[in-house]
Structure formats: C-alpha cells, structure tokens
C-alpha cells in the first residue's frame, strides 16, 4: 500500500489548482453576490478537456480514474463551491448513469456531448413529495405505441437549465413498487417540458438549481435508460458514485476555509501578539488540518475501491457523511477564527460556511447516509 498520487493524478492536481486559482477564484465572490452562473469558466474547462475526465476516451472522455475526478472537484471547490457542484453533478450524476447503463448508441448520442462540454449533465430524481424516500416517485411514464409519455415534476435539480438532455426517473408500473420505476433520457426542449430556476438559496448562489415540470412529454422508446423497472436501482448506484463527488467537494471547501484561517491568524494581532501565538487558536487549526486529512483519505479510498471494480457503497457513504460534517465544523471554526470579520463577506469564509451546508443534505442527507452505513454493517 502507498499513499502517493500517481504521476497522472499529480499532474491533474497541478493543472486543476492552476486553473482554479487563475480562472475560478477571481470571480467567485462576485458570482456569489450576483448569482451569475459560471458559464465562461465551463467554456474554459471544456477547452481544458476535463468535462469527461473519468469517462473512456472512446466517448471523448479523459480516461482518468475516480481519484483524479475527486481531485478535480476538490480543487474547484477549494475556491468556488458553486463551480465544484456544477462540475461534480455534471460528471457523477449527469454522465455516470449514461456511462453505466446506456447502450452504445445512447453513449454516442448523449455521453459524447457531455464529455466535450457541449452542454451540462443533470439528474432528475428528487420530487416535491419524494426526497429521502426517492422510491415514492410520483412522476409517471406510460407507453403509447412506440413512445413513452412522461408527466410529473422534479425539484432541486442541479444544472438542468444548461442541459440539453437529462436522465430522470418515472413510474412505469405502480404495482411493482420500486421495481416499477424506470429511467429515461429526456430532451429538455421537448414540448411540455419546462425548466425553471427560481429558488432563493442559502448558498451555492452561482450554481443552477431547477424545478422541472413534465406535462405529457413524449420520448421515443429507445430513450429508456437501462432495463424497464431498473431505474430506481440504477439511480441509487449512480448516487454511490455521486457521494464521492460530494465528499471531494467537502474536502475542497474545508481546505479553502482552513487555508484562509491559517493566513489570517498570522496577520491579525490581539493582546500584542498574532492570533497564531494563542494555543486555543493553534488547536483549532490543528483539528482542522487533522480532520481534513482523514476525510481526504476516506474520499480517495472510496474512489480507489470504485476504480478497482470493488464494492464501495459503504465507503462512499462514510466518506460523504464524515467529510460533509467535517466541512461544516471546519467552516464554522474558520468564521470563529476570523471573529467579526468572519461574519462579513469580505473574508470569504462566510461564503464557504453557507455553501458547506448543502453537503449534509444533497445526494442523501446525513441521516440517510447513517441508514445506508447501518444496513451495510448488518444492522
Ligand atoms: C442545492 C441542491 C441541489 C440538489 N441537486 C439535486 C439533483 O441534481 N438531483 C436530484 O435528484 N436531487 C437534488 N437535490 C435534492 C436532494 O438530494 C434532496 O433535497 C435530499 O435528498 C433530501 O430530500 P428532501 O429535501 O425532500 O428532504 P426530506 O426527505 O423531506 O428530509 C427532511 C429531513 O428528514 C430526514 N429524514 C427523512 N427520512 C428519514 C428517515 N427515514 N429517518 C430519519 N430521518 C429522515 C432527512 O434526513 C432530513 O433531515 C438537491 C438539493 C439541493 C438543496
């Protein structure tokens, strides 16, 4: 066992660090204030060739591993979590189900444009009355001749305003419970499909969060993703991978908040000394550094298991849960270390604190992660 990054992973880390500092960090505060989606950043990420980082080169992807994907998410989130979530959802929720369950033709049609960055990937599972209990999906798909007619609504869907197609779940046979839920690839410009983004959020202001309304949207038979009745299982499997992305976001945001704190304590003086001279402050920073390191190792381990083709459900849930709760604590302490200035927007840790909260909610809340882990350990 060794803990070094491979040469390729180290190169990707350096490339993403340089990109994040040069292209993402400078506008992050302004985008948070104006709620402007980082479109120019994504144009540049497409040119950099990383929009399909972990997907096969055959489909325009980068052929990199999941650890590299986690590193990319971490580096973007370290400076701008809105950019981090957009990228993470694009790959781990938008591209992954097509890569995992799509036919060759579907991969040609729908994975390639995601990998080249032509448009963004999105994933429609959550509904107004089916959140943690995603098996309670109410959206329906009814077969009519050689088409599926989909009706219903989805909420809180990341990236859909910038997606030309997205995978979503709908009930095809109510009598079969979760085995009666199927997944479909739906063009967002189909007649009857409305995408709106009117949410007023706590954080991640520059990310795109949408509501989808489907009013008898017709899609051809071949847009069924995977087998009929497998949609729920497919989406849960997709979320296992997505949790690595959320864990990586948590590590990145926490790292950013920790670095800002470390800089601040060296320059801020009280009682005639730098804050860094006070042991109470040193201990806060030591705890931050330690817990970030633990979380990073957990995220990379889950990613490594995935890359080995081994089971990683438990490890991904543990990594997501530990990293997101760690991130919230680190951001809380970062604000504390900055005192009154930490409460002001100028020092950025306030933005990190607001953005971090989503990580304990999205892709399965902390309570749901504990349920997943409990089942995995045989409770
Ligand atoms: C910014 C943002 C982006 C998102 N992006 C997407 C996306 O791209 N695609 C998508 O499909 N969804 C997305 N979501 C939705 C997200 O996954 C859900 O919000 C989340 O799964 C929780 O569902 P809910 O909001 O309905 O909460 P609820 O399920 O109503 O939960 C409310 C509370 O009850 C708790 N709870 C629920 N059931 C149990 C139980 N059995 N035991 C104990 N406690 C329980 C929960 O943990 C939570 O604390 C996004 C959400 C946000 C806020």
Tab-separated table of N, CA, C and O in Angstrom, residues 84-187:
chain	number	residue	atom	x	y	z
A	84	UNK	N	-17.640	23.866	-8.136
A	84	UNK	CA	-17.402	22.471	-7.744
A	84	UNK	C	-18.638	21.615	-7.900
A	84	UNK	O	-18.580	20.525	-8.481
A	85	UNK	N	-19.788	22.087	-7.433
A	85	UNK	CA	-21.003	21.249	-7.501
A	85	UNK	C	-21.463	21.098	-8.955
A	85	UNK	O	-21.926	20.032	-9.366
A	86	UNK	N	-21.301	22.163	-9.735
A	86	UNK	CA	-21.727	22.100	-11.134
A	86	UNK	C	-20.922	21.027	-11.864
A	86	UNK	O	-21.475	20.186	-12.591
A	87	UNK	N	-19.609	21.033	-11.623
A	87	UNK	CA	-18.719	20.062	-12.272
A	87	UNK	C	-18.987	18.644	-11.759
A	87	UNK	O	-19.096	17.687	-12.534
A	88	UNK	N	-19.121	18.522	-10.442
A	88	UNK	CA	-19.328	17.199	-9.842
A	88	UNK	C	-20.646	16.585	-10.328
A	88	UNK	O	-20.693	15.422	-10.715
A	89	UNK	N	-21.717	17.375	-10.328
A	89	UNK	CA	-23.018	16.860	-10.764
A	89	UNK	C	-22.993	16.526	-12.255
A	89	UNK	O	-23.560	15.520	-12.688
A	90	UNK	N	-22.317	17.356	-13.044
A	90	UNK	CA	-22.209	17.117	-14.486
A	90	UNK	C	-21.646	15.716	-14.751
A	90	UNK	O	-22.194	14.949	-15.554
A	91	UNK	N	-20.575	15.374	-14.026
A	91	UNK	CA	-19.925	14.082	-14.271
A	91	UNK	C	-20.606	12.947	-13.512
A	91	UNK	O	-21.026	11.953	-14.097
A	92	UNK	N	-20.738	13.109	-12.194
A	92	UNK	CA	-21.125	11.940	-11.396
A	92	UNK	C	-22.631	11.683	-11.406
A	92	UNK	O	-23.058	10.575	-11.113
A	93	UNK	N	-23.427	12.685	-11.746
A	93	UNK	CA	-24.872	12.466	-11.837
A	93	UNK	C	-25.363	12.543	-13.282
A	93	UNK	O	-26.263	11.809	-13.678
A	94	UNK	N	-24.766	13.427	-14.081
A	94	UNK	CA	-25.204	13.586	-15.477
A	94	UNK	C	-24.627	12.499	-16.372
A	94	UNK	O	-25.360	11.745	-17.023
A	95	UNK	N	-23.300	12.404	-16.395
A	95	UNK	CA	-22.646	11.447	-17.303
A	95	UNK	C	-22.696	10.011	-16.813
A	95	UNK	O	-22.876	9.078	-17.603
A	96	UNK	N	-22.550	9.810	-15.490
A	96	UNK	CA	-22.383	8.446	-14.961
A	96	UNK	C	-23.519	7.482	-15.318
A	96	UNK	O	-23.237	6.363	-15.751
A	97	UNK	N	-24.801	7.852	-15.172
A	97	UNK	CA	-25.822	6.851	-15.491
A	97	UNK	C	-25.816	6.441	-16.963
A	97	UNK	O	-26.098	5.286	-17.289
A	98	UNK	N	-25.449	7.384	-17.838
A	98	UNK	CA	-25.395	7.034	-19.273
A	98	UNK	C	-24.201	6.108	-19.514
A	98	UNK	O	-24.301	5.107	-20.219
A	99	UNK	N	-23.087	6.417	-18.872
A	99	UNK	CA	-21.908	5.571	-18.998
A	99	UNK	C	-22.168	4.179	-18.429
A	99	UNK	O	-21.797	3.164	-19.022
A	100	UNK	N	-22.841	4.123	-17.271
A	100	UNK	CA	-23.040	2.834	-16.595
A	100	UNK	C	-24.124	1.987	-17.255
A	100	UNK	O	-23.985	0.766	-17.341
A	101	UNK	N	-25.206	2.627	-17.700
A	101	UNK	CA	-26.375	1.847	-18.104
A	101	UNK	C	-26.811	2.075	-19.549
A	101	UNK	O	-27.739	1.420	-20.018
A	102	UNK	N	-26.172	3.011	-20.238
A	102	UNK	CA	-26.599	3.342	-21.601
A	102	UNK	C	-26.155	2.305	-22.629
A	102	UNK	O	-25.172	1.578	-22.428
A	103	UNK	N	-26.884	2.241	-23.737
A	103	UNK	CA	-26.469	1.402	-24.870
A	103	UNK	C	-25.331	2.142	-25.594
A	103	UNK	O	-25.106	3.344	-25.342
A	104	UNK	N	-24.670	1.444	-26.499
A	104	UNK	CA	-23.603	2.111	-27.269
A	104	UNK	C	-24.147	3.345	-27.976
A	104	UNK	O	-23.514	4.403	-28.010
A	105	UNK	N	-25.361	3.186	-28.530
A	105	UNK	CA	-25.958	4.306	-29.262
A	105	UNK	C	-26.245	5.493	-28.330
A	105	UNK	O	-25.990	6.650	-28.681
A	106	UNK	N	-26.757	5.188	-27.137
A	106	UNK	CA	-27.029	6.275	-26.170
A	106	UNK	C	-25.732	6.961	-25.749
A	106	UNK	O	-25.687	8.182	-25.592
A	107	UNK	N	-24.664	6.160	-25.593
A	107	UNK	CA	-23.384	6.780	-25.215
A	107	UNK	C	-22.889	7.693	-26.340
A	107	UNK	O	-22.383	8.791	-26.091
A	108	UNK	N	-23.040	7.214	-27.591
A	108	UNK	CA	-22.643	8.056	-28.740
A	108	UNK	C	-23.433	9.361	-28.736
A	108	UNK	O	-22.897	10.445	-28.919
A	109	UNK	N	-24.743	9.231	-28.511
A	109	UNK	CA	-25.613	10.405	-28.639
A	109	UNK	C	-25.561	11.346	-27.442
A	109	UNK	O	-25.708	12.557	-27.599
A	110	UNK	N	-25.396	10.765	-26.246
A	110	UNK	CA	-25.575	11.598	-25.041
A	110	UNK	C	-24.322	11.739	-24.171
A	110	UNK	O	-24.207	12.722	-23.447
A	111	UNK	N	-23.415	10.750	-24.227
A	111	UNK	CA	-22.223	10.887	-23.370
A	111	UNK	C	-21.175	11.769	-24.053
A	111	UNK	O	-20.528	12.593	-23.401
A	112	UNK	N	-21.049	11.607	-25.373
A	112	UNK	CA	-20.022	12.396	-26.085
A	112	UNK	C	-20.228	13.913	-25.883
A	112	UNK	O	-19.287	14.606	-25.483
A	113	UNK	N	-21.440	14.446	-26.101
A	113	UNK	CA	-21.577	15.906	-25.888
A	113	UNK	C	-21.298	16.348	-24.458
A	113	UNK	O	-20.857	17.483	-24.235
A	114	UNK	N	-21.521	15.452	-23.488
A	114	UNK	CA	-21.186	15.813	-22.099
A	114	UNK	C	-19.671	15.871	-21.930
A	114	UNK	O	-19.135	16.790	-21.310
A	115	UNK	N	-18.992	14.879	-22.520
A	115	UNK	CA	-17.528	14.828	-22.376
A	115	UNK	C	-16.850	16.009	-23.075
A	115	UNK	O	-15.823	16.504	-22.604
A	116	UNK	N	-17.425	16.448	-24.188
A	116	UNK	CA	-16.802	17.566	-24.900
A	116	UNK	C	-17.234	18.915	-24.305
A	116	UNK	O	-16.699	19.958	-24.677
A	117	UNK	N	-18.214	18.862	-23.415
A	117	UNK	CA	-18.653	20.097	-22.751
A	117	UNK	C	-19.643	20.892	-23.598
A	117	UNK	O	-19.872	22.073	-23.341
A	118	UNK	N	-20.257	20.215	-24.575
A	118	UNK	CA	-21.244	20.906	-25.427
A	118	UNK	C	-22.405	21.439	-24.576
A	118	UNK	O	-22.927	22.513	-24.804
A	119	UNK	N	-22.826	20.631	-23.618
A	119	UNK	CA	-23.804	21.077	-22.626
A	119	UNK	C	-23.546	20.320	-21.329
A	119	UNK	O	-22.687	19.424	-21.296
A	120	UNK	N	-24.276	20.689	-20.267
A	120	UNK	CA	-24.001	20.080	-18.962
A	120	UNK	C	-24.913	18.892	-18.678
A	120	UNK	O	-26.026	18.797	-19.202
A	121	UNK	N	-24.433	18.017	-17.820
A	121	UNK	CA	-25.214	16.847	-17.417
A	121	UNK	C	-26.033	17.151	-16.172
A	121	UNK	O	-25.644	17.972	-15.336
A	122	UNK	N	-27.193	16.490	-16.068
A	122	UNK	CA	-28.064	16.664	-14.899
A	122	UNK	C	-28.791	15.350	-14.634
A	122	UNK	O	-28.797	14.440	-15.474
A	123	UNK	N	-29.446	15.296	-13.469
A	123	UNK	CA	-30.006	14.024	-12.981
A	123	UNK	C	-31.271	14.326	-12.201
A	123	UNK	O	-31.227	15.081	-11.218
A	124	UNK	N	-32.399	13.805	-12.645
A	124	UNK	CA	-33.671	14.167	-12.026
A	124	UNK	C	-34.278	13.029	-11.223
A	124	UNK	O	-34.948	12.148	-11.777
A	125	UNK	N	-34.031	13.057	-9.926
A	125	UNK	CA	-34.596	12.027	-9.050
A	125	UNK	C	-35.600	12.655	-8.074
A	125	UNK	O	-36.740	12.208	-7.967
A	126	UNK	N	-35.171	13.712	-7.375
A	126	UNK	CA	-35.975	14.283	-6.288
A	126	UNK	C	-37.271	14.920	-6.812
A	126	UNK	O	-37.278	15.588	-7.846
A	127	UNK	N	-38.330	14.701	-6.050
A	127	UNK	CA	-39.634	15.300	-6.367
A	127	UNK	C	-40.163	16.017	-5.125
A	127	UNK	O	-39.718	15.726	-4.014
A	128	UNK	N	-41.147	16.879	-5.306
A	128	UNK	CA	-41.679	17.605	-4.140
A	128	UNK	C	-42.101	16.656	-3.009
A	128	UNK	O	-41.916	16.968	-1.840
A	129	UNK	N	-42.643	15.491	-3.360
A	129	UNK	CA	-43.081	14.554	-2.306
A	129	UNK	C	-42.228	13.295	-2.229
A	129	UNK	O	-42.624	12.304	-1.621
A	130	UNK	N	-41.075	13.311	-2.863
A	130	UNK	CA	-40.182	12.144	-2.817
A	130	UNK	C	-38.742	12.635	-2.786
A	130	UNK	O	-38.121	12.855	-3.828
A	131	UNK	N	-38.230	12.862	-1.565
A	131	UNK	CA	-36.850	13.324	-1.390
A	131	UNK	C	-36.001	12.173	-0.893
A	131	UNK	O	-35.546	11.336	-1.673
A	132	UNK	N	-35.833	12.088	0.429
A	132	UNK	CA	-35.089	10.953	1.003
A	132	UNK	C	-35.735	9.641	0.577
A	132	UNK	O	-35.057	8.648	0.321
A	133	UNK	N	-37.043	9.642	0.517
A	133	UNK	CA	-37.787	8.451	0.100
A	133	UNK	C	-37.993	8.511	-1.419
A	133	UNK	O	-39.107	8.668	-1.910
A	134	UNK	N	-36.870	8.350	-2.140
A	134	UNK	CA	-36.944	8.517	-3.601
A	134	UNK	C	-37.793	7.424	-4.257
A	134	UNK	O	-38.257	7.591	-5.382
A	135	UNK	N	-38.013	6.345	-3.522
A	135	UNK	CA	-38.886	5.277	-4.043
A	135	UNK	C	-40.337	5.733	-4.140
A	135	UNK	O	-41.157	5.073	-4.780
A	136	UNK	N	-40.644	6.871	-3.520
A	136	UNK	CA	-42.015	7.391	-3.570
A	136	UNK	C	-42.271	8.256	-4.797
A	136	UNK	O	-43.211	9.058	-4.824
A	137	UNK	N	-41.440	8.067	-5.833
A	137	UNK	CA	-41.585	8.824	-7.093
A	137	UNK	C	-43.037	8.838	-7.578
A	137	UNK	O	-43.694	7.794	-7.603
A	138	UNK	N	-43.500	10.016	-7.971
A	138	UNK	CA	-44.884	10.123	-8.458
A	138	UNK	C	-44.961	10.386	-9.960
A	138	UNK	O	-46.001	10.169	-10.572
A	139	UNK	N	-43.862	10.866	-10.528
A	139	UNK	CA	-43.839	11.094	-11.983
A	139	UNK	C	-44.108	9.752	-12.688
A	139	UNK	O	-43.594	8.718	-12.265
A	140	UNK	N	-44.914	9.800	-13.727
A	140	UNK	CA	-45.264	8.543	-14.404
A	140	UNK	C	-44.798	8.564	-15.861
A	140	UNK	O	-44.670	9.642	-16.466
A	141	UNK	N	-44.553	7.375	-16.400
A	141	UNK	CA	-44.270	7.223	-17.838
A	141	UNK	C	-45.188	6.114	-18.353
A	141	UNK	O	-45.153	4.988	-17.841
A	142	UNK	N	-46.002	6.475	-19.312
A	142	UNK	CA	-46.947	5.488	-19.854
A	142	UNK	C	-46.595	5.217	-21.310
A	142	UNK	O	-46.339	6.146	-22.084
A	143	UNK	N	-46.600	3.924	-21.653
A	143	UNK	CA	-46.263	3.559	-23.029
A	143	UNK	C	-47.446	3.885	-23.950
A	143	UNK	O	-48.595	3.553	-23.632
A	144	UNK	N	-47.148	4.531	-25.064
A	144	UNK	CA	-48.198	4.798	-26.049
A	144	UNK	C	-47.575	4.558	-27.428
A	144	UNK	O	-46.706	5.314	-27.864
A	145	UNK	N	-48.001	3.440	-28.049
A	145	UNK	CA	-47.388	2.984	-29.305
A	145	UNK	C	-45.876	2.881	-29.113
A	145	UNK	O	-45.438	2.194	-28.209
A	146	UNK	N	-45.065	3.591	-29.909
A	146	UNK	CA	-43.613	3.422	-29.734
A	146	UNK	C	-42.991	4.583	-28.949
A	146	UNK	O	-41.829	4.931	-29.119
A	147	UNK	N	-43.796	5.176	-28.078
A	147	UNK	CA	-43.289	6.304	-27.266
A	147	UNK	C	-43.610	6.094	-25.790
A	147	UNK	O	-44.480	5.295	-25.437
A	148	UNK	N	-42.897	6.843	-24.941
A	148	UNK	CA	-43.251	6.938	-23.526
A	148	UNK	C	-43.769	8.357	-23.294
A	148	UNK	O	-43.156	9.327	-23.753
A	149	UNK	N	-44.883	8.461	-22.586
A	149	UNK	CA	-45.447	9.780	-22.282
A	149	UNK	C	-45.219	10.039	-20.787
A	149	UNK	O	-45.751	9.317	-19.934
A	150	UNK	N	-44.401	11.045	-20.515
A	150	UNK	CA	-43.970	11.290	-19.124
A	150	UNK	C	-44.667	12.532	-18.553
A	150	UNK	O	-44.673	13.593	-19.184
A	151	UNK	N	-45.234	12.377	-17.344
A	151	UNK	CA	-45.892	13.505	-16.677
A	151	UNK	C	-45.508	13.530	-15.205
A	151	UNK	O	-45.442	12.479	-14.562
A	152	UNK	N	-45.263	14.724	-14.700
A	152	UNK	CA	-44.933	14.852	-13.278
A	152	UNK	C	-44.005	16.029	-13.062
A	152	UNK	O	-43.903	16.923	-13.916
A	153	UNK	N	-43.331	16.045	-11.912
A	153	UNK	CA	-42.416	17.164	-11.644
A	153	UNK	C	-41.234	16.701	-10.795
A	153	UNK	O	-41.316	15.683	-10.094
A	154	UNK	N	-40.153	17.430	-10.898
A	154	UNK	CA	-38.929	17.173	-10.127
A	154	UNK	C	-38.507	18.494	-9.492
A	154	UNK	O	-38.781	19.570	-10.054
A	155	UNK	N	-37.834	18.415	-8.354
A	155	UNK	CA	-37.381	19.665	-7.737
A	155	UNK	C	-35.910	19.591	-7.345
A	155	UNK	O	-35.353	18.494	-7.209
A	156	UNK	N	-35.328	20.758	-7.172
A	156	UNK	CA	-33.923	20.920	-6.733
A	156	UNK	C	-32.919	20.281	-7.695
A	156	UNK	O	-31.896	19.740	-7.244
A	157	UNK	N	-33.167	20.286	-8.983
A	157	UNK	CA	-32.285	19.563	-9.914
A	157	UNK	C	-31.137	20.473	-10.391
A	157	UNK	O	-31.379	21.524	-11.000
A	158	UNK	N	-29.918	20.032	-10.132
A	158	UNK	CA	-28.720	20.803	-10.468
A	158	UNK	C	-28.462	20.763	-11.976
A	158	UNK	O	-28.572	19.697	-12.596
A	159	UNK	N	-28.130	21.914	-12.541
A	159	UNK	CA	-27.626	22.057	-13.930
A	159	UNK	C	-28.674	21.985	-15.043
A	159	UNK	O	-28.308	22.123	-16.211
A	160	UNK	N	-29.952	21.712	-14.751
A	160	UNK	CA	-30.876	21.390	-15.850
A	160	UNK	C	-31.073	22.542	-16.843
A	160	UNK	O	-31.346	22.297	-18.018
A	161	UNK	N	-30.893	23.814	-16.409
A	161	UNK	CA	-31.046	24.929	-17.370
A	161	UNK	C	-29.958	24.884	-18.433
A	161	UNK	O	-30.087	25.508	-19.483
A	162	UNK	N	-28.853	24.193	-18.133
A	162	UNK	CA	-27.718	24.141	-19.063
A	162	UNK	C	-27.541	22.750	-19.662
A	162	UNK	O	-26.490	22.423	-20.202
A	163	UNK	N	-28.584	21.920	-19.532
A	163	UNK	CA	-28.531	20.548	-20.063
A	163	UNK	C	-29.473	20.441	-21.261
A	163	UNK	O	-30.604	20.921	-21.188
A	164	UNK	N	-29.025	19.824	-22.331
A	164	UNK	CA	-29.939	19.614	-23.468
A	164	UNK	C	-30.736	18.328	-23.288
A	164	UNK	O	-31.793	18.151	-23.884
A	165	UNK	N	-30.176	17.400	-22.493
A	165	UNK	CA	-30.868	16.146	-22.171
A	165	UNK	C	-30.552	15.815	-20.730
A	165	UNK	O	-29.482	16.165	-20.254
A	166	UNK	N	-31.460	15.125	-20.060
A	166	UNK	CA	-31.081	14.617	-18.738
A	166	UNK	C	-31.811	13.320	-18.444
A	166	UNK	O	-32.864	13.043	-19.017
A	167	UNK	N	-31.195	12.517	-17.562
A	167	UNK	CA	-31.826	11.270	-17.145
A	167	UNK	C	-32.713	11.558	-15.947
A	167	UNK	O	-32.316	12.296	-15.040
A	168	UNK	N	-33.928	11.003	-15.958
A	168	UNK	CA	-34.830	11.162	-14.817
A	168	UNK	C	-35.628	9.884	-14.614
A	168	UNK	O	-35.717	9.036	-15.495
A	169	UNK	N	-36.203	9.777	-13.417
A	169	UNK	CA	-36.964	8.565	-13.080
A	169	UNK	C	-38.465	8.808	-13.186
A	169	UNK	O	-38.951	9.923	-12.918
A	170	UNK	N	-39.183	7.747	-13.539
A	170	UNK	CA	-40.638	7.820	-13.593
A	170	UNK	C	-41.204	6.412	-13.344
A	170	UNK	O	-40.545	5.414	-13.635
A	171	UNK	N	-42.407	6.373	-12.799
A	171	UNK	CA	-43.044	5.086	-12.510
A	171	UNK	C	-43.652	4.524	-13.796
A	171	UNK	O	-44.456	5.185	-14.449
A	172	UNK	N	-43.235	3.304	-14.140
A	172	UNK	CA	-43.810	2.657	-15.327
A	172	UNK	C	-44.806	1.563	-14.936
A	172	UNK	O	-45.621	1.141	-15.742
A	173	UNK	N	-44.708	1.079	-13.697
A	173	UNK	CA	-45.678	0.084	-13.217
A	173	UNK	C	-45.849	0.251	-11.707
A	173	UNK	O	-45.027	-0.237	-10.929
A	174	UNK	N	-46.888	0.952	-11.335
A	174	UNK	CA	-47.108	1.297	-9.918
A	174	UNK	C	-47.217	0.041	-9.042
A	174	UNK	O	-46.785	0.038	-7.887
A	175	UNK	N	-47.748	-1.055	-9.595
A	175	UNK	CA	-47.996	-2.260	-8.777
A	175	UNK	C	-46.694	-2.920	-8.309
A	175	UNK	O	-46.699	-3.723	-7.392
A	176	UNK	N	-45.570	-2.582	-8.936
A	176	UNK	CA	-44.304	-3.244	-8.584
A	176	UNK	C	-43.436	-2.456	-7.602
A	176	UNK	O	-42.282	-2.817	-7.375
A	177	UNK	N	-43.966	-1.408	-7.028
A	177	UNK	CA	-43.182	-0.622	-6.062
A	177	UNK	C	-41.943	-0.043	-6.724
A	177	UNK	O	-41.999	0.431	-7.872
A	178	UNK	N	-40.779	-0.122	-6.027
A	178	UNK	CA	-39.566	0.476	-6.619
A	178	UNK	C	-39.099	-0.298	-7.857
A	178	UNK	O	-38.348	0.237	-8.672
A	179	UNK	N	-39.555	-1.556	-8.010
A	179	UNK	CA	-39.221	-2.303	-9.235
A	179	UNK	C	-40.094	-1.867	-10.415
A	179	UNK	O	-39.990	-2.426	-11.521
A	180	UNK	N	-40.948	-0.897	-10.172
A	180	UNK	CA	-41.776	-0.359	-11.255
A	180	UNK	C	-41.327	1.049	-11.632
A	180	UNK	O	-42.057	1.791	-12.282
A	181	UNK	N	-40.103	1.410	-11.197
A	181	UNK	CA	-39.569	2.740	-11.560
A	181	UNK	C	-38.512	2.547	-12.654
A	181	UNK	O	-37.655	1.661	-12.545
A	182	UNK	N	-38.597	3.356	-13.700
A	182	UNK	CA	-37.641	3.244	-14.814
A	182	UNK	C	-36.957	4.587	-15.030
A	182	UNK	O	-37.432	5.618	-14.545
A	183	UNK	N	-35.846	4.547	-15.768
A	183	UNK	CA	-35.109	5.797	-16.045
A	183	UNK	C	-35.200	6.120	-17.542
A	183	UNK	O	-35.182	5.205	-18.384
A	184	UNK	N	-35.267	7.395	-17.837
A	184	UNK	CA	-35.401	7.861	-19.229
A	184	UNK	C	-34.449	9.016	-19.487
A	184	UNK	O	-34.183	9.813	-18.590
A	185	UNK	N	-33.996	9.090	-20.724
A	185	UNK	CA	-33.232	10.267	-21.147
A	185	UNK	C	-34.215	11.195	-21.853
A	185	UNK	O	-34.861	10.793	-22.826
A	186	UNK	N	-34.338	12.414	-21.326
A	186	UNK	CA	-35.373	13.325	-21.839
A	186	UNK	C	-34.738	14.625	-22.332
A	186	UNK	O	-33.976	15.263	-21.585
A	187	UNK	N	-35.024	15.022	-23.580
A	187	UNK	CA	-34.510	16.321	-24.059
A	187	UNK	C	-35.238	17.459	-23.355
A	187	UNK	O	-36.467	17.452	-23.264
